[in-house]
GROMACS .gro file of C-alpha atoms in nm:
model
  308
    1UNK     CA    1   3.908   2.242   3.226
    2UNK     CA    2   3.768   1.911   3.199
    3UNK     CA    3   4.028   1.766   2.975
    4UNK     CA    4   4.295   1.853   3.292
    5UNK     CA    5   4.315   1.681   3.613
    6UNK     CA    6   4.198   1.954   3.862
    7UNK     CA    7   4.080   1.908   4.220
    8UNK     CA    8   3.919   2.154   4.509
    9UNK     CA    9   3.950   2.090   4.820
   10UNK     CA   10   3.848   2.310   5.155
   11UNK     CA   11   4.182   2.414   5.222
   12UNK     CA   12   4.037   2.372   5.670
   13UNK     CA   13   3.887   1.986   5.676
   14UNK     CA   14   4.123   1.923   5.352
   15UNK     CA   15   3.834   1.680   5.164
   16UNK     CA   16   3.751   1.726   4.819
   17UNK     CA   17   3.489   1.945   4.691
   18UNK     CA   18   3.477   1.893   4.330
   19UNK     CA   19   3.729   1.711   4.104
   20UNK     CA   20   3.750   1.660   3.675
   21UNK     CA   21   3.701   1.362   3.457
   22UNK     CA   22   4.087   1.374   3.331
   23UNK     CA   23   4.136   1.341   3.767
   24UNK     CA   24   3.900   1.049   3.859
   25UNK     CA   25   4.043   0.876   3.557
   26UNK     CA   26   4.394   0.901   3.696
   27UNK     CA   27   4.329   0.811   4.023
   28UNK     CA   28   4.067   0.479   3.938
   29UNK     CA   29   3.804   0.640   4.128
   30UNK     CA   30   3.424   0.730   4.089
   31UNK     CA   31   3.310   1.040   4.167
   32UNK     CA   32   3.152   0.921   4.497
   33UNK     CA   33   3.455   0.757   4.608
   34UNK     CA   34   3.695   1.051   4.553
   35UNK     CA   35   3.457   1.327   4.730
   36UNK     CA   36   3.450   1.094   4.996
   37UNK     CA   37   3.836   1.109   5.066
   38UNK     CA   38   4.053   1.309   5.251
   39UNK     CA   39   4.335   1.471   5.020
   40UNK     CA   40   4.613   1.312   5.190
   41UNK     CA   41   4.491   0.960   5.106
   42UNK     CA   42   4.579   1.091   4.767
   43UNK     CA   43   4.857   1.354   4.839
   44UNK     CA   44   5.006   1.212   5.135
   45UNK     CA   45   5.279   1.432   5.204
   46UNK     CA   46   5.120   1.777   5.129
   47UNK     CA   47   4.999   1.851   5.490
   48UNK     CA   48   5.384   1.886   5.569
   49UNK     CA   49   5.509   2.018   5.219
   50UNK     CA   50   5.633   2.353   5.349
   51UNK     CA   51   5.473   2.518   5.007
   52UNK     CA   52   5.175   2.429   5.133
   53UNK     CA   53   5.202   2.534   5.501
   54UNK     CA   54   5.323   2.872   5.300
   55UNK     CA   55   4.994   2.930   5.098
   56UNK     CA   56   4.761   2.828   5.401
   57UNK     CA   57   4.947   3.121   5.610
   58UNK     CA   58   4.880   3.383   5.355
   59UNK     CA   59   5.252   3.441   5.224
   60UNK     CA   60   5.181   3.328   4.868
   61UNK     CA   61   4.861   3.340   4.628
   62UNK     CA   62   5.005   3.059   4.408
   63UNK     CA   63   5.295   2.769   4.461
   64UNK     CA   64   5.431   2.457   4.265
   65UNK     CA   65   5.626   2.182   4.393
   66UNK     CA   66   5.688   1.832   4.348
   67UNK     CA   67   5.436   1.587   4.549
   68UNK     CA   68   5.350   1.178   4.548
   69UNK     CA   69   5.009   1.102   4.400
   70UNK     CA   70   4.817   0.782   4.512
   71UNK     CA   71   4.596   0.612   4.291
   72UNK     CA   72   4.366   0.390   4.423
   73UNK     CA   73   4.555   0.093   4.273
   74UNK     CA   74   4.932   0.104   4.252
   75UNK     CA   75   5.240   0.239   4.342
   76UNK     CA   76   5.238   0.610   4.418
   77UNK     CA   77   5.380   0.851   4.107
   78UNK     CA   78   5.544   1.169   4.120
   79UNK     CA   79   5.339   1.452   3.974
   80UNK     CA   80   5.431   1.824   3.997
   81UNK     CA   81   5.133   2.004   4.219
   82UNK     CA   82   4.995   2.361   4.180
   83UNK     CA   83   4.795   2.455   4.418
   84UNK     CA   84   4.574   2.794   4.449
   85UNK     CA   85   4.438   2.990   4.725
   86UNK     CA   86   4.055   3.104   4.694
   87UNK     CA   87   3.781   3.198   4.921
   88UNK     CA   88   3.384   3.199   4.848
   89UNK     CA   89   3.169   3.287   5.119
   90UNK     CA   90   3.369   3.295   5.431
   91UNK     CA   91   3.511   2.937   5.330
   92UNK     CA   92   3.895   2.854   5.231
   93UNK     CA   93   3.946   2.674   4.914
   94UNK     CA   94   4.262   2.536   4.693
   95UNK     CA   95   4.270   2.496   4.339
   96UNK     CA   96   4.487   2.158   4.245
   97UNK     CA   97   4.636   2.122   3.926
   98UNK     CA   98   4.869   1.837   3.822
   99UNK     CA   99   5.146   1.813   3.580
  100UNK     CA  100   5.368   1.550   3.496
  101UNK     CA  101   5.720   1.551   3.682
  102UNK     CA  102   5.941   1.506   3.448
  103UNK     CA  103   6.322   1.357   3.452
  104UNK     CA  104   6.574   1.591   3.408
  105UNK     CA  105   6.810   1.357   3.226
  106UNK     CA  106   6.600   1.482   2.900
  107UNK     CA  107   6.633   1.876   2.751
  108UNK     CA  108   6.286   1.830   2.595
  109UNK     CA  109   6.129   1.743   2.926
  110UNK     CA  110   6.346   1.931   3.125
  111UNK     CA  111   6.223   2.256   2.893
  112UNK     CA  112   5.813   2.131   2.960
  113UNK     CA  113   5.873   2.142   3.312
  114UNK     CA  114   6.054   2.461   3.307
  115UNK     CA  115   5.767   2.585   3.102
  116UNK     CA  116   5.557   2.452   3.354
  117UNK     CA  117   5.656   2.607   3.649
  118UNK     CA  118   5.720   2.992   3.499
  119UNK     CA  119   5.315   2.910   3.421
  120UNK     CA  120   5.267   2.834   3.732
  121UNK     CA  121   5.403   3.074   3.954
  122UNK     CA  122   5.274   3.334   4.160
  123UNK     CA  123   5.506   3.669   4.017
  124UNK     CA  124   5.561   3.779   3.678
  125UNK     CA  125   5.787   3.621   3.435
  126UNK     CA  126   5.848   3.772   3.088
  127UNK     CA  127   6.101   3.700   2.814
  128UNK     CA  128   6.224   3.994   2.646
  129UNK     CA  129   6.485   4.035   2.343
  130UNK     CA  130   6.744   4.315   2.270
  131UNK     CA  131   6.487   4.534   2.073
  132UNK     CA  132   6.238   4.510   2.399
  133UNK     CA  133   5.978   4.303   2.252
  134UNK     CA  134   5.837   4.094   2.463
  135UNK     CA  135   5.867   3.686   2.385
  136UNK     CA  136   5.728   3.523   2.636
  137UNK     CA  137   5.503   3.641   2.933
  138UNK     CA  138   5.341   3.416   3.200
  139UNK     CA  139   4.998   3.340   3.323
  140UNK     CA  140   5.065   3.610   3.635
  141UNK     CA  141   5.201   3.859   3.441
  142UNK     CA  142   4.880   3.905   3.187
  143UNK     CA  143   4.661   3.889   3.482
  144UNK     CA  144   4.859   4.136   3.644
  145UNK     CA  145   4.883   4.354   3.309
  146UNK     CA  146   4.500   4.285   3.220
  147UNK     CA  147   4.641   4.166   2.888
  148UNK     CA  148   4.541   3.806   2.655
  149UNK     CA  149   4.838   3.605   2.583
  150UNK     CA  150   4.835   3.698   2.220
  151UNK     CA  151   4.768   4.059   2.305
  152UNK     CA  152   5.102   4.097   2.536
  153UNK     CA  153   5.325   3.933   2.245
  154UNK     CA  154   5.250   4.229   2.053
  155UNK     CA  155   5.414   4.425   2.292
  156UNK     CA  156   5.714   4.621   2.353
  157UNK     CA  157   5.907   4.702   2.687
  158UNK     CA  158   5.772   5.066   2.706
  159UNK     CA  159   5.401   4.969   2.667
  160UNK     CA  160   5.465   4.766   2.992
  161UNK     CA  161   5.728   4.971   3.170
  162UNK     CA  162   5.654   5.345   3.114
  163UNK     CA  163   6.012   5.428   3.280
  164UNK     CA  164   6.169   5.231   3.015
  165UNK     CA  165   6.158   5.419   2.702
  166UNK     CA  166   6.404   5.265   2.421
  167UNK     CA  167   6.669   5.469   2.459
  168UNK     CA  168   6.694   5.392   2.828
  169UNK     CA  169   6.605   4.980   2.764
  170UNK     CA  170   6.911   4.972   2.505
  171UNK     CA  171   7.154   5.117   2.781
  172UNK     CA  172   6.969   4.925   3.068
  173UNK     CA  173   7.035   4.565   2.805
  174UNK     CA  174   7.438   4.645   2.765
  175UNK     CA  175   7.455   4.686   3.131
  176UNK     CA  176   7.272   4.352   3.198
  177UNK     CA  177   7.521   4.135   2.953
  178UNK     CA  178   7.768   4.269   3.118
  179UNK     CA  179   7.643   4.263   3.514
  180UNK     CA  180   7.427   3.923   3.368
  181UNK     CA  181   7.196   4.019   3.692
  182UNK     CA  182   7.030   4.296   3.770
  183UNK     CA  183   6.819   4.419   4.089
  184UNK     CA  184   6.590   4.774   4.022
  185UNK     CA  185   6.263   4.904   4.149
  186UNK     CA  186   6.016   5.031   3.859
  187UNK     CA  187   5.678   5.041   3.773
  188UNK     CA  188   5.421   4.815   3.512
  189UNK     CA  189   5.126   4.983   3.371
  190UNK     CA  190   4.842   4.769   3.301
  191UNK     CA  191   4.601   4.755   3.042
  192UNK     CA  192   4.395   5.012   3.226
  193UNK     CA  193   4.686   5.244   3.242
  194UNK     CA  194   4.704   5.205   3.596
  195UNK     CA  195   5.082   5.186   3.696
  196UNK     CA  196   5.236   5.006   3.957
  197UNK     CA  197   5.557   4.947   4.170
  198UNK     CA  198   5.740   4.624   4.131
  199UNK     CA  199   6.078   4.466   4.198
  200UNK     CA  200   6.255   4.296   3.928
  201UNK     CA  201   6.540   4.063   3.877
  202UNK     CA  202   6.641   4.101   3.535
  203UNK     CA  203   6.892   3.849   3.395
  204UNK     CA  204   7.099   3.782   3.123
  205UNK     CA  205   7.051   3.457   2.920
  206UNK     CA  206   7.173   3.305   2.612
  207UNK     CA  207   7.067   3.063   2.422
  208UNK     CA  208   7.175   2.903   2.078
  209UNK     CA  209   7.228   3.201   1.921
  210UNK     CA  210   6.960   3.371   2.067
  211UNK     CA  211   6.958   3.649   2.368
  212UNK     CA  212   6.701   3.781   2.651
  213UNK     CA  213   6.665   3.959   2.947
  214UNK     CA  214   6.466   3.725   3.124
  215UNK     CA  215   6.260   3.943   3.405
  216UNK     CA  216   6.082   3.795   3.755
  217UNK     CA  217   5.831   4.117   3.870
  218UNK     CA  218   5.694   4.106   4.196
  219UNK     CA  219   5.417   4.354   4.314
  220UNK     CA  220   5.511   4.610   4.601
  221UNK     CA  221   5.212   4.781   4.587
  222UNK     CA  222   5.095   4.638   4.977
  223UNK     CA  223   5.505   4.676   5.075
  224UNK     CA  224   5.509   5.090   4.930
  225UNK     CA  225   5.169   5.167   5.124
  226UNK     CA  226   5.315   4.989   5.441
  227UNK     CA  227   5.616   5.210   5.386
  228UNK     CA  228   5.410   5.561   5.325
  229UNK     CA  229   5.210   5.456   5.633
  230UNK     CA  230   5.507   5.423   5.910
  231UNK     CA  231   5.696   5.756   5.739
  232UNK     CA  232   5.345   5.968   5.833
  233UNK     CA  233   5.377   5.753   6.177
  234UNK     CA  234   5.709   5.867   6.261
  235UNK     CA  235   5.699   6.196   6.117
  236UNK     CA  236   5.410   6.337   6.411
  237UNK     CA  237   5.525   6.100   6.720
  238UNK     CA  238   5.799   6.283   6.905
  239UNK     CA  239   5.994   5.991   7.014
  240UNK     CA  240   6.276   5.783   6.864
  241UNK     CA  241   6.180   5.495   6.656
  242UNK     CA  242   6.464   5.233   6.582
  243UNK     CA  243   6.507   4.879   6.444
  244UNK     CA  244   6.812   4.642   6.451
  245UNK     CA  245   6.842   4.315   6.250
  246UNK     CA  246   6.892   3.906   6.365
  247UNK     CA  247   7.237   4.020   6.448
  248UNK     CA  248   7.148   4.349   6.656
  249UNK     CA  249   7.300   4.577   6.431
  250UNK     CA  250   7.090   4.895   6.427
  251UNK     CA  251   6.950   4.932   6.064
  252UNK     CA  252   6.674   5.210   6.124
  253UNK     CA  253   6.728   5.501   6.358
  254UNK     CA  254   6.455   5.798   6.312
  255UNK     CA  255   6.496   6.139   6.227
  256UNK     CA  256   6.412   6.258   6.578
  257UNK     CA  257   6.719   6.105   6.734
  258UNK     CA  258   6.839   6.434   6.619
  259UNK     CA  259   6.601   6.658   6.783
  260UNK     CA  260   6.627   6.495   7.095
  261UNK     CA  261   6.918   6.379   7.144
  262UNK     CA  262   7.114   6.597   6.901
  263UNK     CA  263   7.289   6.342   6.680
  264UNK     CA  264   7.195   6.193   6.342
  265UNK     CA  265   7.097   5.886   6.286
  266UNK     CA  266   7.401   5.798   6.088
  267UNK     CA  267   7.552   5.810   6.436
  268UNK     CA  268   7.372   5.515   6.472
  269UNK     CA  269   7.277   5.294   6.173
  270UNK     CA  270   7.552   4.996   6.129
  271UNK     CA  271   7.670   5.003   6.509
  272UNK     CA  272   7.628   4.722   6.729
  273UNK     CA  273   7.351   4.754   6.976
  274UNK     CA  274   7.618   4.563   7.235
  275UNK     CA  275   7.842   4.852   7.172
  276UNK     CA  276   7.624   5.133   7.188
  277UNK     CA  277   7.510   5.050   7.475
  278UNK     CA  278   7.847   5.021   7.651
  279UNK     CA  279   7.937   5.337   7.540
  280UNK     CA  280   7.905   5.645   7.713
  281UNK     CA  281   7.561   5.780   7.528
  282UNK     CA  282   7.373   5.544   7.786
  283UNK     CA  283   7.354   5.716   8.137
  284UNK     CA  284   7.533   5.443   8.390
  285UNK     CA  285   7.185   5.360   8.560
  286UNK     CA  286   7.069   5.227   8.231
  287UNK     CA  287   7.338   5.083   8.089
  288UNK     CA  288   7.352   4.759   8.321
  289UNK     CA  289   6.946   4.718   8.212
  290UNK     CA  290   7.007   4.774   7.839
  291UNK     CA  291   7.294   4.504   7.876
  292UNK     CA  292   7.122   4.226   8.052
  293UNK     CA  293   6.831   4.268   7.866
  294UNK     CA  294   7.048   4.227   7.539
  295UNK     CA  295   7.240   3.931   7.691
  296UNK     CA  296   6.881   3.743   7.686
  297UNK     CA  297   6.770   3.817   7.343
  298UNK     CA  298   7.139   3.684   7.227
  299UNK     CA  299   7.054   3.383   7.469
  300UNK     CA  300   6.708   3.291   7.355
  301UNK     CA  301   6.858   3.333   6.983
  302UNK     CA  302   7.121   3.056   7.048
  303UNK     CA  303   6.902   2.846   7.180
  304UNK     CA  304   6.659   2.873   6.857
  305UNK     CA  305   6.919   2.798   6.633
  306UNK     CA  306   7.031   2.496   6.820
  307UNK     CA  307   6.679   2.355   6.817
  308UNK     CA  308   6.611   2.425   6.395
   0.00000   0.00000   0.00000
């Protein structure tokens, strides 16, 4: 790892921690100088990047994005910056990695950096042809699979996807070129023949005169335990359970709207909440309640908006 420029920093006082040879000879520091610094005297905008802000709160393991990189003489350059989340002992850590950022006027370059960043991100990217062989896979897909880079390109769709035998892939690849993009829920088994769940955007690319379903797989694992857990939670409470989205459109209505107020709850998914509750299925005493106190949510939402 040497041989790349690499930093760690303590993701809560944001000073370096440790930092290559490749890095201190990019930035014209000594070693003594750079552990000395604080990272924005070298990354100056990533305390406001909103990738970063994103991997500090816990909503991604892994992000790349472009960022300004101050040597210690010189203008500042434009690198592309992948940071890591780690912790070791109770402390908060990121990972830095740099890569070039690259003009886009050039297809060479432009490929690099698109190389780069499917490397670099935090879900599963493969690259598979019509036959279901697998092309390409990235760094987070043969972690997630437990498989070595040459190991996975000896691989066909099935070995990764049991619910994708070759029958069903053929079908599932005339579908995409026509469609081009494709939304389904399966499941990966690793190495370990443990499977499981993912979401995956499959799309339809061509290029020269070659074709692939090019695949981004995202883990549900945490999302499908959340799920299990809230069905067992509304299946022994004995009292109606309902959600409505930004625009307070009931989305969710539990199944004991029906044993206790006799209706379904396709009665109620897709209506208005505004509406519902100026209907007659609210007694008169609560109806005025229910309607001021959904007049305030509307009027606390308009005044968000107006201030982002």
């Amino acid at each position: 790892m040497n041989r790349d420029e690499c930093y760690v920093f303590n993701a809560d006082s944001l000073h370096f921690c440790w930092v290559t040879e490749a890095a201190l000879q990019r930035l014209g520091y000594n070693r003594q100088e750079c552990l000395s610094l604080p990272v924005t005297e070298v990354f100056p905008r990533l305390q406001r990047h909103v990738s970063f802000q994103a991997l500090l709160a816990g909503e991604e393991t892994g992000v790349v994005f472009e960022a300004l990189q101050q040597p210690k003489q010189g203008a500042p350059g434009a690198v592309l910056l992948q940071l890591e989340y780690f912790s070791d002992r109770g402390n908060r850590y990121i990972l830095a990695k740099i890569g070039n950022a690259l003009p886009a006027s050039d297809p060479q370059q432009q490929l690099q950096l698109s190389q780069f960043v499917m490397d670099s991100v935090s879900i599963e990217v493969y690259w598979l042809d019509r036959d279901g062989y697998i092309r390409y896979a990235n760094r987070q897909a043969c972690r997630a699979l437990g498989y070595s880079q040459a190991e996975i390109l000896q691989l066909r769709i099935g070995d990764v996807d049991p619910l994708f035998p070759l029958p069903l892939w053929h079908k599932h690849w005339e579908e995409l070129k026509q469609q081009k993009l494709i939304y389904l829920e399966t499941q990966h088994r690793n190495s370990a023949g443990k499977r499981y769940p993912v979401t995956v955007m499959a799309n339809y690319v061509r290029l020269g005169g070659a074709e692939y379903n090019i695949a981004f797989a995202r883990d549900i694992s945490k999302a499908k335990r959340n799920e299990a857990r809230f069905k067992q939670l509304v299946s022994v409470v004995n009292v109606i359970i309902w959600s409505c989205n930004a625009d307070l459109v009931i989305d969710y209505m539990s199944p004991q709207v029906n044993d206790i107020v006799g209706l379904s709850p396709e009665d109620f998914i897709g209506r208005e909440l505004k509406s519902l509750a100026e209907s007659e299925r609210f007694h008169p005493g609560d109806r005025s309640v229910m309607l001021d106190a959904l007049d305030g949510l509307q009027r606390r939402g308009a005044a968000v908006t107006s201030m982002q």
